[in-house]
């Protein structure tokens, strides 16, 4: 059961940021396992169980990220990350790309959670635009719901030239995105150190479930490029 992160969690994140080398990590590995990885795993297990209850027919899986960076992509950085995240998503060959993903991330300065793609494919975004053009009403309703609340905001890298053809001004913002997420970002605060975080995340994810239901089926839509 998740009972919150600890001061040692925060100390470790700052420690690995400024001491990103194997000897320091090995000397503090037990702190990492006890105060960072283990509570993150407990939080993931609780959230995965909740998602499985909400959508019992969906093939979801939960996972916690590794602290080790890919050795092929260090680019002058140390071998360890100073953050961890958990995710719940449908199994896919390219996780975070072809399927929308729920996430929670904790770093030394900020925590965040939400729903989105790490890098949606051009085909996924084309299918999203085509679906909105066929029937804009569903996405207009979801967009109005997003505008009425303050927990989440639409984020994502924009196209250099926004796509044209939005069926209404309300949907134009989606045509600007190469990829997107609907997320909440906040400085570290007391909620991280208690079970109140579980309820906060469940409440937010409950709001995002209808958005997930809409996005997760995009891969099954016809490719707009076919037949042209």
PDB file of C-alpha atoms in Angstrom:
ATOM      1  CA  UNK A   1       0.000   0.000   0.000  1.00  0.00           C
ATOM      2  CA  UNK A   2       1.281   3.428  -0.914  1.00  0.00           C
ATOM      3  CA  UNK A   3       1.768   5.671   2.127  1.00  0.00           C
ATOM      4  CA  UNK A   4       3.609   8.554   0.544  1.00  0.00           C
ATOM      5  CA  UNK A   5       7.131   9.433  -0.446  1.00  0.00           C
ATOM      6  CA  UNK A   6       9.622  10.684   2.166  1.00  0.00           C
ATOM      7  CA  UNK A   7      12.224  13.360   2.752  1.00  0.00           C
ATOM      8  CA  UNK A   8      14.775  10.695   1.807  1.00  0.00           C
ATOM      9  CA  UNK A   9      13.096  10.457  -1.610  1.00  0.00           C
ATOM     10  CA  UNK A  10      13.724  14.137  -2.257  1.00  0.00           C
ATOM     11  CA  UNK A  11      17.254  13.982  -0.848  1.00  0.00           C
ATOM     12  CA  UNK A  12      18.083  11.097  -3.164  1.00  0.00           C
ATOM     13  CA  UNK A  13      16.742  12.875  -6.268  1.00  0.00           C
ATOM     14  CA  UNK A  14      18.872  15.939  -5.539  1.00  0.00           C
ATOM     15  CA  UNK A  15      21.813  13.747  -4.636  1.00  0.00           C
ATOM     16  CA  UNK A  16      21.800  11.842  -7.917  1.00  0.00           C
ATOM     17  CA  UNK A  17      21.367  15.070  -9.865  1.00  0.00           C
ATOM     18  CA  UNK A  18      24.608  16.469  -8.459  1.00  0.00           C
ATOM     19  CA  UNK A  19      26.467  13.155  -8.066  1.00  0.00           C
ATOM     20  CA  UNK A  20      25.507  11.339 -11.237  1.00  0.00           C
ATOM     21  CA  UNK A  21      28.111   8.622 -11.153  1.00  0.00           C
ATOM     22  CA  UNK A  22      28.203   4.943 -10.304  1.00  0.00           C
ATOM     23  CA  UNK A  23      30.144   5.108  -6.987  1.00  0.00           C
ATOM     24  CA  UNK A  24      27.641   7.576  -5.476  1.00  0.00           C
ATOM     25  CA  UNK A  25      24.649   5.609  -6.738  1.00  0.00           C
ATOM     26  CA  UNK A  26      25.995   2.294  -5.440  1.00  0.00           C
ATOM     27  CA  UNK A  27      26.617   3.861  -2.025  1.00  0.00           C
ATOM     28  CA  UNK A  28      22.999   5.129  -1.923  1.00  0.00           C
ATOM     29  CA  UNK A  29      21.294   2.303  -3.805  1.00  0.00           C
ATOM     30  CA  UNK A  30      19.365   1.057  -0.767  1.00  0.00           C
ATOM     31  CA  UNK A  31      17.966   4.548  -0.232  1.00  0.00           C
ATOM     32  CA  UNK A  32      16.855   4.565  -3.859  1.00  0.00           C
ATOM     33  CA  UNK A  33      15.181   1.167  -3.546  1.00  0.00           C
ATOM     34  CA  UNK A  34      13.473   1.865  -0.210  1.00  0.00           C
ATOM     35  CA  UNK A  35      12.433   5.493  -0.564  1.00  0.00           C
ATOM     36  CA  UNK A  36      12.039   6.029  -4.316  1.00  0.00           C
ATOM     37  CA  UNK A  37      11.518   2.871  -6.338  1.00  0.00           C
ATOM     38  CA  UNK A  38       9.448   0.927  -3.794  1.00  0.00           C
ATOM     39  CA  UNK A  39       6.847   3.646  -3.077  1.00  0.00           C
ATOM     40  CA  UNK A  40       6.625   4.364  -6.811  1.00  0.00           C
ATOM     41  CA  UNK A  41       5.959   0.660  -7.398  1.00  0.00           C
ATOM     42  CA  UNK A  42       3.304   0.633  -4.654  1.00  0.00           C
ATOM     43  CA  UNK A  43       1.634   3.675  -6.202  1.00  0.00           C
ATOM     44  CA  UNK A  44       1.701   2.056  -9.647  1.00  0.00           C
ATOM     45  CA  UNK A  45       0.117  -1.137  -8.309  1.00  0.00           C
ATOM     46  CA  UNK A  46      -2.715   0.782  -6.655  1.00  0.00           C
ATOM     47  CA  UNK A  47      -3.391   2.880  -9.724  1.00  0.00           C
ATOM     48  CA  UNK A  48      -3.216  -0.091 -12.071  1.00  0.00           C
ATOM     49  CA  UNK A  49      -5.753  -1.941  -9.905  1.00  0.00           C
ATOM     50  CA  UNK A  50      -8.044   1.096 -10.001  1.00  0.00           C
ATOM     51  CA  UNK A  51      -7.762   1.428 -13.789  1.00  0.00           C
ATOM     52  CA  UNK A  52      -8.462  -2.298 -14.198  1.00  0.00           C
ATOM     53  CA  UNK A  53     -11.688  -1.814 -12.241  1.00  0.00           C
ATOM     54  CA  UNK A  54     -12.705   1.229 -14.304  1.00  0.00           C
ATOM     55  CA  UNK A  55     -12.003  -0.412 -17.673  1.00  0.00           C
ATOM     56  CA  UNK A  56     -12.047  -4.194 -17.050  1.00  0.00           C
ATOM     57  CA  UNK A  57     -12.316  -5.042 -20.755  1.00  0.00           C
ATOM     58  CA  UNK A  58      -9.240  -3.074 -21.808  1.00  0.00           C
ATOM     59  CA  UNK A  59      -5.853  -4.839 -21.979  1.00  0.00           C
ATOM     60  CA  UNK A  60      -3.941  -2.446 -19.743  1.00  0.00           C
ATOM     61  CA  UNK A  61      -0.563  -2.827 -18.076  1.00  0.00           C
ATOM     62  CA  UNK A  62       1.297  -0.807 -15.465  1.00  0.00           C
ATOM     63  CA  UNK A  63       5.019  -0.199 -15.227  1.00  0.00           C
ATOM     64  CA  UNK A  64       7.637   1.908 -13.463  1.00  0.00           C
ATOM     65  CA  UNK A  65      10.514   3.461 -15.361  1.00  0.00           C
ATOM     66  CA  UNK A  66      14.143   2.481 -14.871  1.00  0.00           C
ATOM     67  CA  UNK A  67      16.532   4.922 -13.263  1.00  0.00           C
ATOM     68  CA  UNK A  68      19.262   3.904 -15.693  1.00  0.00           C
ATOM     69  CA  UNK A  69      19.612   5.981 -18.833  1.00  0.00           C
ATOM     70  CA  UNK A  70      20.051   4.263 -22.186  1.00  0.00           C
ATOM     71  CA  UNK A  71      23.831   4.094 -22.624  1.00  0.00           C
ATOM     72  CA  UNK A  72      23.381   4.915 -26.319  1.00  0.00           C
ATOM     73  CA  UNK A  73      21.723   8.233 -25.494  1.00  0.00           C
ATOM     74  CA  UNK A  74      23.773   9.740 -22.681  1.00  0.00           C
ATOM     75  CA  UNK A  75      24.910  12.756 -24.737  1.00  0.00           C
ATOM     76  CA  UNK A  76      27.342  13.813 -22.049  1.00  0.00           C
ATOM     77  CA  UNK A  77      24.912  13.241 -19.179  1.00  0.00           C
ATOM     78  CA  UNK A  78      25.419  10.857 -16.282  1.00  0.00           C
ATOM     79  CA  UNK A  79      24.171   7.262 -16.397  1.00  0.00           C
ATOM     80  CA  UNK A  80      21.187   7.845 -14.078  1.00  0.00           C
ATOM     81  CA  UNK A  81      17.938   9.787 -14.222  1.00  0.00           C
ATOM     82  CA  UNK A  82      17.009  12.070 -11.340  1.00  0.00           C
ATOM     83  CA  UNK A  83      13.307  11.261 -11.752  1.00  0.00           C
ATOM     84  CA  UNK A  84      11.023   8.251 -11.996  1.00  0.00           C
ATOM     85  CA  UNK A  85       7.628   7.828 -13.563  1.00  0.00           C
ATOM     86  CA  UNK A  86       4.900   5.243 -13.663  1.00  0.00           C
ATOM     87  CA  UNK A  87       2.555   4.612 -16.543  1.00  0.00           C
ATOM     88  CA  UNK A  88      -0.598   2.666 -17.303  1.00  0.00           C
ATOM     89  CA  UNK A  89      -1.243   1.952 -20.955  1.00  0.00           C
ATOM     90  CA  UNK A  90      -2.379  -0.616 -23.471  1.00  0.00           C
ATOM     91  CA  UNK A  91       0.462  -2.963 -24.473  1.00  0.00           C
ATOM     92  CA  UNK A  92       2.036  -1.811 -27.729  1.00  0.00           C
ATOM     93  CA  UNK A  93       5.221  -2.363 -29.697  1.00  0.00           C
ATOM     94  CA  UNK A  94       6.056   1.317 -29.355  1.00  0.00           C
ATOM     95  CA  UNK A  95       4.951   2.389 -25.880  1.00  0.00           C
ATOM     96  CA  UNK A  96       3.967   6.060 -25.505  1.00  0.00           C
ATOM     97  CA  UNK A  97       3.928   6.520 -29.285  1.00  0.00           C
ATOM     98  CA  UNK A  98       1.074   4.567 -30.840  1.00  0.00           C
ATOM     99  CA  UNK A  99      -1.164   4.501 -27.749  1.00  0.00           C
ATOM    100  CA  UNK A 100      -2.193   7.184 -25.249  1.00  0.00           C
ATOM    101  CA  UNK A 101      -0.671   6.674 -21.813  1.00  0.00           C
ATOM    102  CA  UNK A 102      -1.585   7.683 -18.275  1.00  0.00           C
ATOM    103  CA  UNK A 103       1.457   8.827 -16.298  1.00  0.00           C
ATOM    104  CA  UNK A 104       2.700  10.149 -12.985  1.00  0.00           C
ATOM    105  CA  UNK A 105       6.246  11.537 -12.760  1.00  0.00           C
ATOM    106  CA  UNK A 106       8.285  12.703  -9.779  1.00  0.00           C
ATOM    107  CA  UNK A 107      11.473  14.738 -10.054  1.00  0.00           C
ATOM    108  CA  UNK A 108      13.532  16.812  -7.600  1.00  0.00           C
ATOM    109  CA  UNK A 109      11.670  20.042  -8.393  1.00  0.00           C
ATOM    110  CA  UNK A 110       8.280  19.065  -9.805  1.00  0.00           C
ATOM    111  CA  UNK A 111       5.683  16.343 -10.085  1.00  0.00           C
ATOM    112  CA  UNK A 112       3.206  15.829 -12.871  1.00  0.00           C
ATOM    113  CA  UNK A 113       0.486  13.511 -14.075  1.00  0.00           C
ATOM    114  CA  UNK A 114      -1.893  13.220 -16.967  1.00  0.00           C
ATOM    115  CA  UNK A 115      -2.669  11.507 -20.226  1.00  0.00           C
ATOM    116  CA  UNK A 116      -0.987  11.751 -23.578  1.00  0.00           C
ATOM    117  CA  UNK A 117       1.558  10.592 -26.090  1.00  0.00           C
ATOM    118  CA  UNK A 118       5.303  10.853 -25.744  1.00  0.00           C
ATOM    119  CA  UNK A 119       5.486  11.362 -29.477  1.00  0.00           C
ATOM    120  CA  UNK A 120       2.324  10.646 -31.440  1.00  0.00           C
ATOM    121  CA  UNK A 121       2.913   9.425 -34.961  1.00  0.00           C
ATOM    122  CA  UNK A 122       1.888  11.602 -37.926  1.00  0.00           C
ATOM    123  CA  UNK A 123      -0.642   8.889 -38.799  1.00  0.00           C
ATOM    124  CA  UNK A 124      -2.241   9.112 -35.343  1.00  0.00           C
ATOM    125  CA  UNK A 125      -2.616  12.873 -35.608  1.00  0.00           C
ATOM    126  CA  UNK A 126      -4.026  12.566 -39.131  1.00  0.00           C
ATOM    127  CA  UNK A 127      -6.603  10.076 -37.850  1.00  0.00           C
ATOM    128  CA  UNK A 128      -7.503  12.429 -35.002  1.00  0.00           C
ATOM    129  CA  UNK A 129      -8.091  15.309 -37.403  1.00  0.00           C
ATOM    130  CA  UNK A 130     -10.074  13.098 -39.782  1.00  0.00           C
ATOM    131  CA  UNK A 131     -12.285  11.862 -36.938  1.00  0.00           C
ATOM    132  CA  UNK A 132     -12.985  15.413 -35.768  1.00  0.00           C
ATOM    133  CA  UNK A 133     -13.915  16.390 -39.315  1.00  0.00           C
ATOM    134  CA  UNK A 134     -16.299  13.446 -39.669  1.00  0.00           C
ATOM    135  CA  UNK A 135     -18.030  14.154 -36.365  1.00  0.00           C
ATOM    136  CA  UNK A 136     -16.833  17.228 -34.440  1.00  0.00           C
ATOM    137  CA  UNK A 137     -19.469  17.024 -31.718  1.00  0.00           C
ATOM    138  CA  UNK A 138     -17.748  14.452 -29.494  1.00  0.00           C
ATOM    139  CA  UNK A 139     -14.432  16.267 -29.454  1.00  0.00           C
ATOM    140  CA  UNK A 140     -16.128  19.631 -29.000  1.00  0.00           C
ATOM    141  CA  UNK A 141     -17.816  18.263 -25.869  1.00  0.00           C
ATOM    142  CA  UNK A 142     -14.503  16.950 -24.544  1.00  0.00           C
ATOM    143  CA  UNK A 143     -12.771  20.246 -25.317  1.00  0.00           C
ATOM    144  CA  UNK A 144     -15.448  22.244 -23.519  1.00  0.00           C
ATOM    145  CA  UNK A 145     -14.991  19.950 -20.519  1.00  0.00           C
ATOM    146  CA  UNK A 146     -11.267  20.637 -20.587  1.00  0.00           C
ATOM    147  CA  UNK A 147     -11.925  24.380 -20.661  1.00  0.00           C
ATOM    148  CA  UNK A 148     -14.270  24.239 -17.659  1.00  0.00           C
ATOM    149  CA  UNK A 149     -11.668  22.832 -15.261  1.00  0.00           C
ATOM    150  CA  UNK A 150      -8.331  24.054 -13.948  1.00  0.00           C
ATOM    151  CA  UNK A 151      -6.423  20.875 -13.073  1.00  0.00           C
ATOM    152  CA  UNK A 152      -5.229  20.001 -16.575  1.00  0.00           C
ATOM    153  CA  UNK A 153      -4.023  21.882 -19.605  1.00  0.00           C
ATOM    154  CA  UNK A 154      -3.361  20.861 -23.194  1.00  0.00           C
ATOM    155  CA  UNK A 155       0.357  20.690 -23.936  1.00  0.00           C
ATOM    156  CA  UNK A 156       2.438  19.618 -26.895  1.00  0.00           C
ATOM    157  CA  UNK A 157       4.889  20.611 -29.591  1.00  0.00           C
ATOM    158  CA  UNK A 158       3.173  22.691 -32.276  1.00  0.00           C
ATOM    159  CA  UNK A 159       3.574  22.366 -36.000  1.00  0.00           C
ATOM    160  CA  UNK A 160       5.626  25.135 -37.542  1.00  0.00           C
ATOM    161  CA  UNK A 161       2.612  25.651 -39.780  1.00  0.00           C
ATOM    162  CA  UNK A 162      -0.652  24.685 -38.057  1.00  0.00           C
ATOM    163  CA  UNK A 163      -2.870  22.372 -40.055  1.00  0.00           C
ATOM    164  CA  UNK A 164      -5.939  23.902 -41.620  1.00  0.00           C
ATOM    165  CA  UNK A 165      -9.449  22.513 -41.840  1.00  0.00           C
ATOM    166  CA  UNK A 166     -10.610  22.543 -38.217  1.00  0.00           C
ATOM    167  CA  UNK A 167     -14.394  22.095 -38.289  1.00  0.00           C
ATOM    168  CA  UNK A 168     -14.869  24.756 -35.589  1.00  0.00           C
ATOM    169  CA  UNK A 169     -12.747  27.377 -33.773  1.00  0.00           C
ATOM    170  CA  UNK A 170     -13.064  25.290 -30.605  1.00  0.00           C
ATOM    171  CA  UNK A 171     -11.118  22.438 -32.217  1.00  0.00           C
ATOM    172  CA  UNK A 172      -8.438  24.552 -33.869  1.00  0.00           C
ATOM    173  CA  UNK A 173      -6.004  24.064 -30.957  1.00  0.00           C
ATOM    174  CA  UNK A 174      -5.816  20.324 -31.711  1.00  0.00           C
ATOM    175  CA  UNK A 175      -4.798  21.094 -35.282  1.00  0.00           C
ATOM    176  CA  UNK A 176      -1.748  22.974 -33.990  1.00  0.00           C
ATOM    177  CA  UNK A 177      -0.181  19.929 -32.291  1.00  0.00           C
ATOM    178  CA  UNK A 178       2.375  17.474 -33.660  1.00  0.00           C
ATOM    179  CA  UNK A 179       1.802  15.476 -30.464  1.00  0.00           C
ATOM    180  CA  UNK A 180       0.011  16.285 -27.234  1.00  0.00           C
ATOM    181  CA  UNK A 181      -0.643  15.560 -23.602  1.00  0.00           C
ATOM    182  CA  UNK A 182      -3.265  16.700 -21.120  1.00  0.00           C
ATOM    183  CA  UNK A 183      -1.267  17.255 -17.974  1.00  0.00           C
ATOM    184  CA  UNK A 184      -0.916  18.848 -14.561  1.00  0.00           C
ATOM    185  CA  UNK A 185       2.470  20.162 -13.378  1.00  0.00           C
ATOM    186  CA  UNK A 186       3.214  21.305  -9.845  1.00  0.00           C
ATOM    187  CA  UNK A 187       6.134  22.070  -7.534  1.00  0.00           C
ATOM    188  CA  UNK A 188       6.836  19.516  -4.808  1.00  0.00           C
ATOM    189  CA  UNK A 189       4.308  19.829  -1.992  1.00  0.00           C
ATOM    190  CA  UNK A 190       3.025  18.012   1.076  1.00  0.00           C
ATOM    191  CA  UNK A 191       0.540  15.832  -0.805  1.00  0.00           C
ATOM    192  CA  UNK A 192       3.440  13.719  -2.077  1.00  0.00           C
ATOM    193  CA  UNK A 193       4.163  12.530   1.454  1.00  0.00           C
ATOM    194  CA  UNK A 194       0.765  10.986   2.211  1.00  0.00           C
ATOM    195  CA  UNK A 195      -1.961   8.740   0.851  1.00  0.00           C
ATOM    196  CA  UNK A 196      -3.844  11.858  -0.192  1.00  0.00           C
ATOM    197  CA  UNK A 197      -1.825  11.644  -3.406  1.00  0.00           C
ATOM    198  CA  UNK A 198      -3.669   8.447  -4.374  1.00  0.00           C
ATOM    199  CA  UNK A 199      -7.072  10.118  -4.154  1.00  0.00           C
ATOM    200  CA  UNK A 200      -5.812  13.194  -6.011  1.00  0.00           C
ATOM    201  CA  UNK A 201      -4.528  11.060  -8.877  1.00  0.00           C
ATOM    202  CA  UNK A 202      -7.649   8.900  -9.050  1.00  0.00           C
ATOM    203  CA  UNK A 203      -9.865  11.983  -9.187  1.00  0.00           C
ATOM    204  CA  UNK A 204      -7.797  13.465 -11.997  1.00  0.00           C
ATOM    205  CA  UNK A 205      -7.547  10.231 -13.935  1.00  0.00           C
ATOM    206  CA  UNK A 206     -11.313   9.712 -13.612  1.00  0.00           C
ATOM    207  CA  UNK A 207     -11.770  13.041 -15.387  1.00  0.00           C
ATOM    208  CA  UNK A 208      -9.365  11.917 -18.135  1.00  0.00           C
ATOM    209  CA  UNK A 209     -10.925   8.493 -18.760  1.00  0.00           C
ATOM    210  CA  UNK A 210     -13.401   9.738 -21.439  1.00  0.00           C
ATOM    211  CA  UNK A 211     -10.469  11.344 -23.263  1.00  0.00           C
ATOM    212  CA  UNK A 212      -8.589   8.054 -23.124  1.00  0.00           C
ATOM    213  CA  UNK A 213     -11.637   6.218 -24.490  1.00  0.00           C
ATOM    214  CA  UNK A 214     -11.662   8.615 -27.447  1.00  0.00           C
ATOM    215  CA  UNK A 215      -7.947   8.503 -28.228  1.00  0.00           C
ATOM    216  CA  UNK A 216      -7.238   4.811 -27.628  1.00  0.00           C
ATOM    217  CA  UNK A 217      -9.384   3.735 -30.580  1.00  0.00           C
ATOM    218  CA  UNK A 218      -7.692   6.037 -33.102  1.00  0.00           C
ATOM    219  CA  UNK A 219      -5.346   3.315 -34.326  1.00  0.00           C
ATOM    220  CA  UNK A 220      -8.375   1.366 -35.557  1.00  0.00           C
ATOM    221  CA  UNK A 221      -9.606   4.233 -37.741  1.00  0.00           C
ATOM    222  CA  UNK A 222      -8.984   4.105 -41.493  1.00  0.00           C
ATOM    223  CA  UNK A 223      -5.831   5.825 -42.682  1.00  0.00           C
ATOM    224  CA  UNK A 224      -6.902   9.140 -44.248  1.00  0.00           C
ATOM    225  CA  UNK A 225      -4.152   8.704 -46.859  1.00  0.00           C
ATOM    226  CA  UNK A 226      -5.725   5.540 -48.279  1.00  0.00           C
ATOM    227  CA  UNK A 227      -7.672   6.028 -51.446  1.00  0.00           C
ATOM    228  CA  UNK A 228      -6.197   9.421 -52.220  1.00  0.00           C
TER     229      UNK A 228
END
